[in-house]
Coordinates of C-alpha atoms and ligand atoms in Angstrom, one line a residue:
X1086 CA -14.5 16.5 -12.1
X1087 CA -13.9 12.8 -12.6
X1088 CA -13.7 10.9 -8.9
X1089 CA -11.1 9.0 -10.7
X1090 CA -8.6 10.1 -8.3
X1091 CA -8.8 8.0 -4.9
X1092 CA -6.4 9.3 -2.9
X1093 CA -4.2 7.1 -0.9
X1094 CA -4.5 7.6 3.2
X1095 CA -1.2 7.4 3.3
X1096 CA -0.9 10.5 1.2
X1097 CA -3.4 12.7 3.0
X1098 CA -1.3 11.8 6.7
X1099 CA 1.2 14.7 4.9
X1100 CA 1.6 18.6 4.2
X1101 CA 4.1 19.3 1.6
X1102 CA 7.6 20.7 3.1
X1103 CA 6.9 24.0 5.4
X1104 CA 10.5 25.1 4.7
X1105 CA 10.3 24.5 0.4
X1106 CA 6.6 26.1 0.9
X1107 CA 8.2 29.0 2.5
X1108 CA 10.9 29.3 0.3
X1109 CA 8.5 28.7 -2.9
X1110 CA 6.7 31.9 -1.5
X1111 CA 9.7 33.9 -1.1
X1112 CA 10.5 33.4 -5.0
X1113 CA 7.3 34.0 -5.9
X1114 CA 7.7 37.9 -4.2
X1115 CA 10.9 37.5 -5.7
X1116 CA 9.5 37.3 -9.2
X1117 CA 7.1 39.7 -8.8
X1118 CA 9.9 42.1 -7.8
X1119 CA 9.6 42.2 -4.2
X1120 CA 13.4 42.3 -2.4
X1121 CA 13.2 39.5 0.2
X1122 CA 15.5 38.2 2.8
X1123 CA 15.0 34.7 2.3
X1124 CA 16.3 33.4 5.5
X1125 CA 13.9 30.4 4.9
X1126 CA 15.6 27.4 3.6
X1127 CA 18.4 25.8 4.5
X1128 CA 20.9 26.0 1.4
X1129 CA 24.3 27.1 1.3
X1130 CA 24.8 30.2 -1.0
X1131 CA 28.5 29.4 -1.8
X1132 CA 29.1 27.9 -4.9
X1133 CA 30.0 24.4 -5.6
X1134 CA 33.8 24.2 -5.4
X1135 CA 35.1 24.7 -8.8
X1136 CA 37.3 21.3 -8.2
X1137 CA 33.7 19.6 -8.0
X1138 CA 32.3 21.0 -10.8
X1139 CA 35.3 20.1 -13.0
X1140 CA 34.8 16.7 -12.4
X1141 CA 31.1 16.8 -13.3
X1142 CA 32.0 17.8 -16.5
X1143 CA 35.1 15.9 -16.7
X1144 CA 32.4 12.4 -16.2
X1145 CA 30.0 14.0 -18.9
X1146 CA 32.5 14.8 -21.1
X1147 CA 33.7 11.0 -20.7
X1148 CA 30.1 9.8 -21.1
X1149 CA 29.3 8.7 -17.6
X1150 CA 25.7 9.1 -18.7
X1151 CA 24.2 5.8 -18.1
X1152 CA 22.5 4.2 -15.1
X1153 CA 25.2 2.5 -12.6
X1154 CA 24.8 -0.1 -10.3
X1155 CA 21.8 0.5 -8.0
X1156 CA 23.8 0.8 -4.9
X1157 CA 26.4 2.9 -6.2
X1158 CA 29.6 3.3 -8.3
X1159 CA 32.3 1.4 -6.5
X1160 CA 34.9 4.6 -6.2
X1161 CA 32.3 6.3 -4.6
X1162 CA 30.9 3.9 -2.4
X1163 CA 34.9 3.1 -1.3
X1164 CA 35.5 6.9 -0.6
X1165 CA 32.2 6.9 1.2
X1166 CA 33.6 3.5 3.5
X1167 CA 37.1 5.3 4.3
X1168 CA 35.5 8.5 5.4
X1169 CA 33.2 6.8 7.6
X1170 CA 36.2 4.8 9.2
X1171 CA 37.6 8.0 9.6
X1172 CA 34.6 8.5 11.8
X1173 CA 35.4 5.7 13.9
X1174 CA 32.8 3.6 12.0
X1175 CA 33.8 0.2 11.2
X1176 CA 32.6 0.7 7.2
X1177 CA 32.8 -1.7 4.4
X1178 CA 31.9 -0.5 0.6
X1179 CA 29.0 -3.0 0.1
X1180 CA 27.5 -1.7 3.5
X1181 CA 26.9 1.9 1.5
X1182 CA 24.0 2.8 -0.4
X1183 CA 24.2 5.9 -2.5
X1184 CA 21.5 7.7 -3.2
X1185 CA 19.6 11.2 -4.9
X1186 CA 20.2 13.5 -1.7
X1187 CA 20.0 12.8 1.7
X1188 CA 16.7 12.3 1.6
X1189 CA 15.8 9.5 -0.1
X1190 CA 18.4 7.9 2.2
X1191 CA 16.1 8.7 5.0
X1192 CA 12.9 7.9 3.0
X1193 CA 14.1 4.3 2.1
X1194 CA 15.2 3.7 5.9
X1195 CA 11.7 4.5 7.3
X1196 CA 10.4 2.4 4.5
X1197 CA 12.7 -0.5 5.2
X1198 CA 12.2 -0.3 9.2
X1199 CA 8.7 0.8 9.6
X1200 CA 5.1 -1.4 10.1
X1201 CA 1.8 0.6 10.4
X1202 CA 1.7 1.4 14.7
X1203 CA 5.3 1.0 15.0
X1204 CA 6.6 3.4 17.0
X1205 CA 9.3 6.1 16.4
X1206 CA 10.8 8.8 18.5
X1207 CA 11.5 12.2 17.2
X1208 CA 13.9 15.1 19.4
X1209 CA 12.1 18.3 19.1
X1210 CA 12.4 20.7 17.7
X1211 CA 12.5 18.3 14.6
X1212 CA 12.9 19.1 11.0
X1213 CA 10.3 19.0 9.2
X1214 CA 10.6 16.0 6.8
X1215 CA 11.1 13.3 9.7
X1216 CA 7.7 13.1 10.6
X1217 CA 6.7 13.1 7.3
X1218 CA 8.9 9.9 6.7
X1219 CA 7.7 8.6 9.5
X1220 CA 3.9 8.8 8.8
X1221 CA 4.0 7.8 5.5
X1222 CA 5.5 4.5 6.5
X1223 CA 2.9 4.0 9.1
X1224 CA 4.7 5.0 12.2
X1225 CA 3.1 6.3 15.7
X1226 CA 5.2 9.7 16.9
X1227 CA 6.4 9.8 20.3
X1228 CA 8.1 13.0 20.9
X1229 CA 10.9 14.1 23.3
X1230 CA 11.0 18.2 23.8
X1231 CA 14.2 19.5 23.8
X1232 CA 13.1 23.0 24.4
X1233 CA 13.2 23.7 27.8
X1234 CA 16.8 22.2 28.2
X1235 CA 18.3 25.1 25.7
X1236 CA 17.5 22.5 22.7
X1237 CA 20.4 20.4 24.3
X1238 CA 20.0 16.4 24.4
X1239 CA 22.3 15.7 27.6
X1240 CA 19.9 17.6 29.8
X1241 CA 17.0 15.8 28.2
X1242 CA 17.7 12.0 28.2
X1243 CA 15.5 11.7 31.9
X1244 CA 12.9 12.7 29.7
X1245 CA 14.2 10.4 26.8
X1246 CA 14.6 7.2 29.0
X1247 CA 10.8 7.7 30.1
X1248 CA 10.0 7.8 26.6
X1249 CA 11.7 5.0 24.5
X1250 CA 10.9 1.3 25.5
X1251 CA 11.0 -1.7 24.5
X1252 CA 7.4 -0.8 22.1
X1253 CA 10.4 1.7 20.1
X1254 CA 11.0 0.5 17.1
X1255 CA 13.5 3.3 15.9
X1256 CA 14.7 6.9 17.3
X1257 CA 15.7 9.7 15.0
X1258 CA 19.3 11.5 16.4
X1259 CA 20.1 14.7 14.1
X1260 CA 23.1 16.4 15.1
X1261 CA 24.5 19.3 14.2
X1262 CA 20.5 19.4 14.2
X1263 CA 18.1 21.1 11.5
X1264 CA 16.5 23.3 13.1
X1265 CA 18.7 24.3 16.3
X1266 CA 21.9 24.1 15.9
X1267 CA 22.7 22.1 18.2
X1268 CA 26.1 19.7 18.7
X1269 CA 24.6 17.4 20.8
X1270 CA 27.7 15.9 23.2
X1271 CA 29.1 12.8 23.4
X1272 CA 27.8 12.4 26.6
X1273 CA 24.7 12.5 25.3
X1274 CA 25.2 10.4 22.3
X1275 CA 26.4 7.5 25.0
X1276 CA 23.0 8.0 26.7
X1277 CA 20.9 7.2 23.6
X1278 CA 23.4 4.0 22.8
X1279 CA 22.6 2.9 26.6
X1280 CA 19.0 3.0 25.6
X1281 CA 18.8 1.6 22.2
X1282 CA 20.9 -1.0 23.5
X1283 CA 18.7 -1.5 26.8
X1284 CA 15.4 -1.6 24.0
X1285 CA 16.7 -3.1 21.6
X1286 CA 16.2 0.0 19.2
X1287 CA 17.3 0.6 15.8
X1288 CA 18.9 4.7 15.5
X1289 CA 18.3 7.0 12.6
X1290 CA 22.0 9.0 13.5
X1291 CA 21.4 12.5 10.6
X1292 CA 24.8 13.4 10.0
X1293 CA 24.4 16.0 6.9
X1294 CA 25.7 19.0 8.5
X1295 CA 28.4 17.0 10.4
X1296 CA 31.5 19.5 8.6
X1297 CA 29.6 22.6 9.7
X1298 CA 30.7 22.2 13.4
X1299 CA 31.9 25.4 15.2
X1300 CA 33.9 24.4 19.0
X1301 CA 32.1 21.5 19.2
X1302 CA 33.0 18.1 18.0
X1303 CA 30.9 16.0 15.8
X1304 CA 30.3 12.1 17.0
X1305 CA 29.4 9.8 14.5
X1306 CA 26.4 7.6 16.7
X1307 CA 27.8 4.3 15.2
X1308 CA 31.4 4.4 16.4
X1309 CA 29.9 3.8 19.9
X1310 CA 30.6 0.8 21.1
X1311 CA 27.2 -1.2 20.8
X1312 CA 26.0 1.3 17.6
X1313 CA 27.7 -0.7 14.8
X1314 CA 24.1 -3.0 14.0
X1315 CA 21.5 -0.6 15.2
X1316 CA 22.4 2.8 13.5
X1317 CA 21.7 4.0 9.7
X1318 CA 24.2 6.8 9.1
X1319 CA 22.9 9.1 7.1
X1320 CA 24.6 12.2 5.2
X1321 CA 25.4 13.9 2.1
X1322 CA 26.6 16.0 -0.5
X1323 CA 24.3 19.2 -0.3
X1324 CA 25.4 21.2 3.0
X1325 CA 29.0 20.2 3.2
X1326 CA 30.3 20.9 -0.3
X1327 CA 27.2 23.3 -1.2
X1328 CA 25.7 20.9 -3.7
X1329 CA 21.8 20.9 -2.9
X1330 CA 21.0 20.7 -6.8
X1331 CA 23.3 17.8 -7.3
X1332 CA 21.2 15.5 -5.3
X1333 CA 23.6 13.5 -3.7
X1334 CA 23.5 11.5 -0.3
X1335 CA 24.0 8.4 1.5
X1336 CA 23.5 5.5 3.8
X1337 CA 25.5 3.4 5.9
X1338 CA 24.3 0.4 7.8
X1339 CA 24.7 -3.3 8.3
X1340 CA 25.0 -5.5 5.0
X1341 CA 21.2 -7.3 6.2
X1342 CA 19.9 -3.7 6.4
X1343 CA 21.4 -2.9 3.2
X1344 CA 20.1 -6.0 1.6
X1345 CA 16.6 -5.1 2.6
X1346 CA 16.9 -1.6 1.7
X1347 CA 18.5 -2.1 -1.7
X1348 CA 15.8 -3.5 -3.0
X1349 CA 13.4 -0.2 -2.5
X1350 CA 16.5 1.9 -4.0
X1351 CA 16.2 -0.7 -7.2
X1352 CA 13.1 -0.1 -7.6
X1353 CA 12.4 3.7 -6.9
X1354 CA 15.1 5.4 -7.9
X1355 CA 17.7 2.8 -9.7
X1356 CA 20.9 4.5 -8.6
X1357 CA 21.5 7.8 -8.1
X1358 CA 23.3 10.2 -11.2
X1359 CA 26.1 8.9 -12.6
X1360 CA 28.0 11.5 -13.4
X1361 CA 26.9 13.3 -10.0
X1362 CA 28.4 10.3 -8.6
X1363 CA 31.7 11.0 -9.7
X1364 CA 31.9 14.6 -8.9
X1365 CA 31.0 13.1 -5.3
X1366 CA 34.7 10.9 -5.3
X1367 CA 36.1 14.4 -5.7
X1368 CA 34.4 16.2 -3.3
X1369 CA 35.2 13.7 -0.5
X1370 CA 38.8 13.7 -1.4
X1371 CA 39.7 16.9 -2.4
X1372 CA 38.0 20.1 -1.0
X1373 CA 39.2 20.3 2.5
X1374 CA 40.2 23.6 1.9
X1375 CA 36.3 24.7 0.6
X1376 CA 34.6 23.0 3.8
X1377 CA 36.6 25.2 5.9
X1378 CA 36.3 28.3 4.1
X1379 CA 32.4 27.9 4.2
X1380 CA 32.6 26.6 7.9
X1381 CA 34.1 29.7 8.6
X1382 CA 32.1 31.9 7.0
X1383 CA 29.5 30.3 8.4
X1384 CA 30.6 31.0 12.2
X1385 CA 31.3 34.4 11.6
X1386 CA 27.6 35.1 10.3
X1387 CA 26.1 33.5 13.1
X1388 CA 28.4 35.2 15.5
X1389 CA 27.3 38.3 13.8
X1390 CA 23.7 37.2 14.3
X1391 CA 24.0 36.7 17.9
X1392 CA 25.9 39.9 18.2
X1393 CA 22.7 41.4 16.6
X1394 CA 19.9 39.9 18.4
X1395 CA 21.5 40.4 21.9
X1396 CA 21.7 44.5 21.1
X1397 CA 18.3 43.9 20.2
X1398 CA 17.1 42.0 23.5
X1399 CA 17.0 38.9 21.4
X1400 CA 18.1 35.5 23.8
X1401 CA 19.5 32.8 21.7
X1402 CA 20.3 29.2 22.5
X1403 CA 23.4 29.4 20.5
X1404 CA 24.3 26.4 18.4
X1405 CA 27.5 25.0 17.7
X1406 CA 26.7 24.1 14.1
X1407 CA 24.7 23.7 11.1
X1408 CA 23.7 27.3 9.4
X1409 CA 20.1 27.6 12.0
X1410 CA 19.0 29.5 14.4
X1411 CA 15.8 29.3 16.1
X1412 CA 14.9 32.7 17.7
X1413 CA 12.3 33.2 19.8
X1414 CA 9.1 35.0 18.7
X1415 CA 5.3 35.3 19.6
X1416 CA 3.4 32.7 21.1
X1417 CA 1.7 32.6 17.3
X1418 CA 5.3 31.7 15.5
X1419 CA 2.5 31.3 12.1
X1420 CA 1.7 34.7 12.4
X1421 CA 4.6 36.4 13.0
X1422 CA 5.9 34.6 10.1
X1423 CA 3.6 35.4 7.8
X1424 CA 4.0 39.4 9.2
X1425 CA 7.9 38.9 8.7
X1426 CA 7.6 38.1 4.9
X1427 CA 4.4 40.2 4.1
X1428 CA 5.8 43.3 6.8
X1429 CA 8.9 43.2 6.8
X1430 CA 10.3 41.3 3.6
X1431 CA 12.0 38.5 5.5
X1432 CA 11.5 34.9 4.8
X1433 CA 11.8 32.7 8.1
X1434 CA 9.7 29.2 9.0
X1435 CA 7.6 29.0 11.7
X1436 CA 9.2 27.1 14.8
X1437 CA 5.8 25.1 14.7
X1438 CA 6.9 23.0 11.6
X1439 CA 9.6 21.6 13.4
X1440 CA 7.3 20.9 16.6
X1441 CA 8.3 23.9 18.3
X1442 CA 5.9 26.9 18.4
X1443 CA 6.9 30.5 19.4
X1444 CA 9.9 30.2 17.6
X1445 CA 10.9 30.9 14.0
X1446 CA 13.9 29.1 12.2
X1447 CA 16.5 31.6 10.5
X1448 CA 19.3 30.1 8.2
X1449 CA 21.9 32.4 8.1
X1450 CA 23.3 30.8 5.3
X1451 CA 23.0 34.3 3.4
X1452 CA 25.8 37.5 3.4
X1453 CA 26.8 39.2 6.5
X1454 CA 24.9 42.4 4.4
X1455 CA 21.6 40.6 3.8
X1456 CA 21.6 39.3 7.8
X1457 CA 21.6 43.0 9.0
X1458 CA 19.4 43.8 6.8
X1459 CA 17.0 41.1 7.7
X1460 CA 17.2 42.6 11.5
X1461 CA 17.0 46.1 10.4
X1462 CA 13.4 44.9 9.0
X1463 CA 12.7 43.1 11.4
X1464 CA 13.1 45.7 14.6
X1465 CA 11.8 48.7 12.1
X1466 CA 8.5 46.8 11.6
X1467 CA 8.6 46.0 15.2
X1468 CA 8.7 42.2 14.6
X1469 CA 11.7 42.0 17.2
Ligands
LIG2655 N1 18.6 15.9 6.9 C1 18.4 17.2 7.3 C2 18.4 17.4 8.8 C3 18.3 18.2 6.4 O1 18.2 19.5 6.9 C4 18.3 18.0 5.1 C5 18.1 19.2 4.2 N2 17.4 19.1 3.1 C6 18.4 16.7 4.6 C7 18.6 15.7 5.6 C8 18.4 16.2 3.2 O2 19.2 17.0 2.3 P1 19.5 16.5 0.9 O3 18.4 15.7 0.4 O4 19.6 17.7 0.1 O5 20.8 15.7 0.9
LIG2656 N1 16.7 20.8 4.8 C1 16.6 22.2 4.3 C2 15.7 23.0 5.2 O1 15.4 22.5 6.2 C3 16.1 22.2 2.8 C4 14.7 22.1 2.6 C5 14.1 20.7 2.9 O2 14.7 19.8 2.3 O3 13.1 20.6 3.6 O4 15.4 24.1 4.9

């Protein structure tokens, strides 16, 4: 072997993805004829509505096959600005960047924001891929634990104020949040704005599973007052309309931040697919009726869920959105992983990967029959 390979150290500060790992497993059994519950990632199983899809085809058909402008096609970028004033969020078109999935959205704001040492502040449990981001770009972690305060963020943000200061360079807010569940309140959304303001910190405000919301209700960070030119609103196509392969997502921030950012989107990616693009117009304007059908759906299985675990003995912080659960396991979540899937033929991730051992993540983002299933193996093999 050649030592032609020098590997960056920015490259080895990085695992790949815990939840694609897990899920690559699962498919492996899969293939090799194993019948798993893969409760691992988090992917809708509806399909794409059929409105959607049309218009894919429709743009194909029309030869919408060439690169567009790097920030976006205008129609989308305009339907993007009125939902976000729909939000509350003051929103112009040229203050959108659209981009390959949600993502790269996030990817290009670390990159933007972050300096080696600078530091960021993640909410635990925290998906997996913000830490990532974050390290790549140079970042120190400081982490908040929202844990003990049933994975809430009002209960926590004594614990928040002690942590961010004026040395924060940017705080990540992910709500419905990846991997809890959680709707965090608009209580608590006030309390970050009265710190960022305080600090002077710029917010990271996650917003892709903002249309799966159960009794709670969604707050978009940046229509706080004080938000408008310190938050990048992320959110996307995959979870709300059930387009994960499409790779479709967004950003929303002020027009210096998308100056700056722009030019990493022109020269990574270019723009993202133009004739995904255009199916994107149509699923922000016309699939209402889908969202809520999945939404739905979506409450029932995780009322079923909770139904189950509790005639099990199972205690659940039970969240108010999102398609996760994080139920509480052995002390070694790794382990009793790695017994679900090999045991019991149920794919969940570790709580660890999100910062949060002696749990394991379940999306329920499967059928009501393959949920009890998954807790029929789970209590015959004794994993529950
Ligand atoms: N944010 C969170 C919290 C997520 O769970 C995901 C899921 N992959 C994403 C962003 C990005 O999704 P996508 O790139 O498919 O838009
Ligand atoms: N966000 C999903 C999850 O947490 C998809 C996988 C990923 O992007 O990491 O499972």
């Amino acid at each position: 072997m050649s030592d032609a390979y020098d590997f960056s150290d920015r490259i080895g500060r990085v695992e790949p993805s815990a939840t694609l790992a897990i899920s690559n497993l699962a498919a492996e059994k899969e293939a090799e004829g194993a019948d798993i519950v893969d409760l691992s990632v988090g992917e809708p199983d509806f399909d794409t509505p059929s409105n959607v899809v049309e218009a894919g085809k429709d743009a194909l058909d029309a030869g919408h096959t060439g690169y567009t402008s790097s920030n976006g096609i205008p129609e989308l970028k305009e339907a993007i600005a009125a939902k976000l004033r729909d939000d509350g969020i003051d929103a112009d078109a040229d203050e959108v960047i659209v981009t390959p999935g949600g993502k790269q959205a996030l990817y290009e704001t670390f990159q933007t924001l972050i300096d080696d040492g600078d530091e960021v502040v993640l909410l635990d449990p925290a998906w997996v891929s913000y830490e990532a981001m974050a390290k790549l770009a140079g970042a120190d972690l400081s982490r908040v634990d929202l844990a003990p305060h049933g994975f809430q963020l009002e209960p926590a943000l004594d614990a928040l104020a002690e942590t961010v200061s004026d040395d924060t360079e940017l705080l990540v807010v992910n709500s419905p949040s990846n991997p809890t569940g959680a709707v965090f309140s608009e209580a608590a959304l006030e309390g970050v704005r009265d710190l960022a303001v305080e600090h002077d910190v710029a917010v990271i405000s996650d917003e892709i599973y903002q249309r799966i919301t159960y009794d709670a209700e969604h707050v978009s960070l940046a229509s706080l007052d004080g938000m408008a030119d310190r938050t990048i609103t992320v959110n996307g196509f995959s979870k709300a309309y059930s387009m994960t392969g499409w790779r479709l997502g967004y950003f929303h921030a002020t027009d210096e931040f998308v100056g700056q950012a722009g030019k990493l989107h022109s020269h990574s990616v270019s723009c993202a697919v133009n004739f995904v693009q255009r199916a994107g117009v149509e699923a922000l304007e016309n699939t209402d009726e889908s969202v809520t059908e999945m939404r739905d759906a979506f409450r029932d299985r995780r009322d079923l869920l909770v139904d189950l675990f509790d005639e099990h003995g199972v205690d659940v912080d039970i969240g108010d959105g999102a398609f996760y659960m994080m139920i509480p396991v052995d002390e070694d979540d790794q382990a009793w992983c790695e017994a679900a899937i090999e045991e019991a033929s149920v794919a969940c991730v570790p709580g660890s990967a999100f910062n949060a051992p002696g749990y394991a993540r379940i999306s329920y983002a499967a059928s009501e029959k393959r949920l009890r299933e998954a807790v029929d193996r789970l209590v015959s093999n004794d994993l529950l």
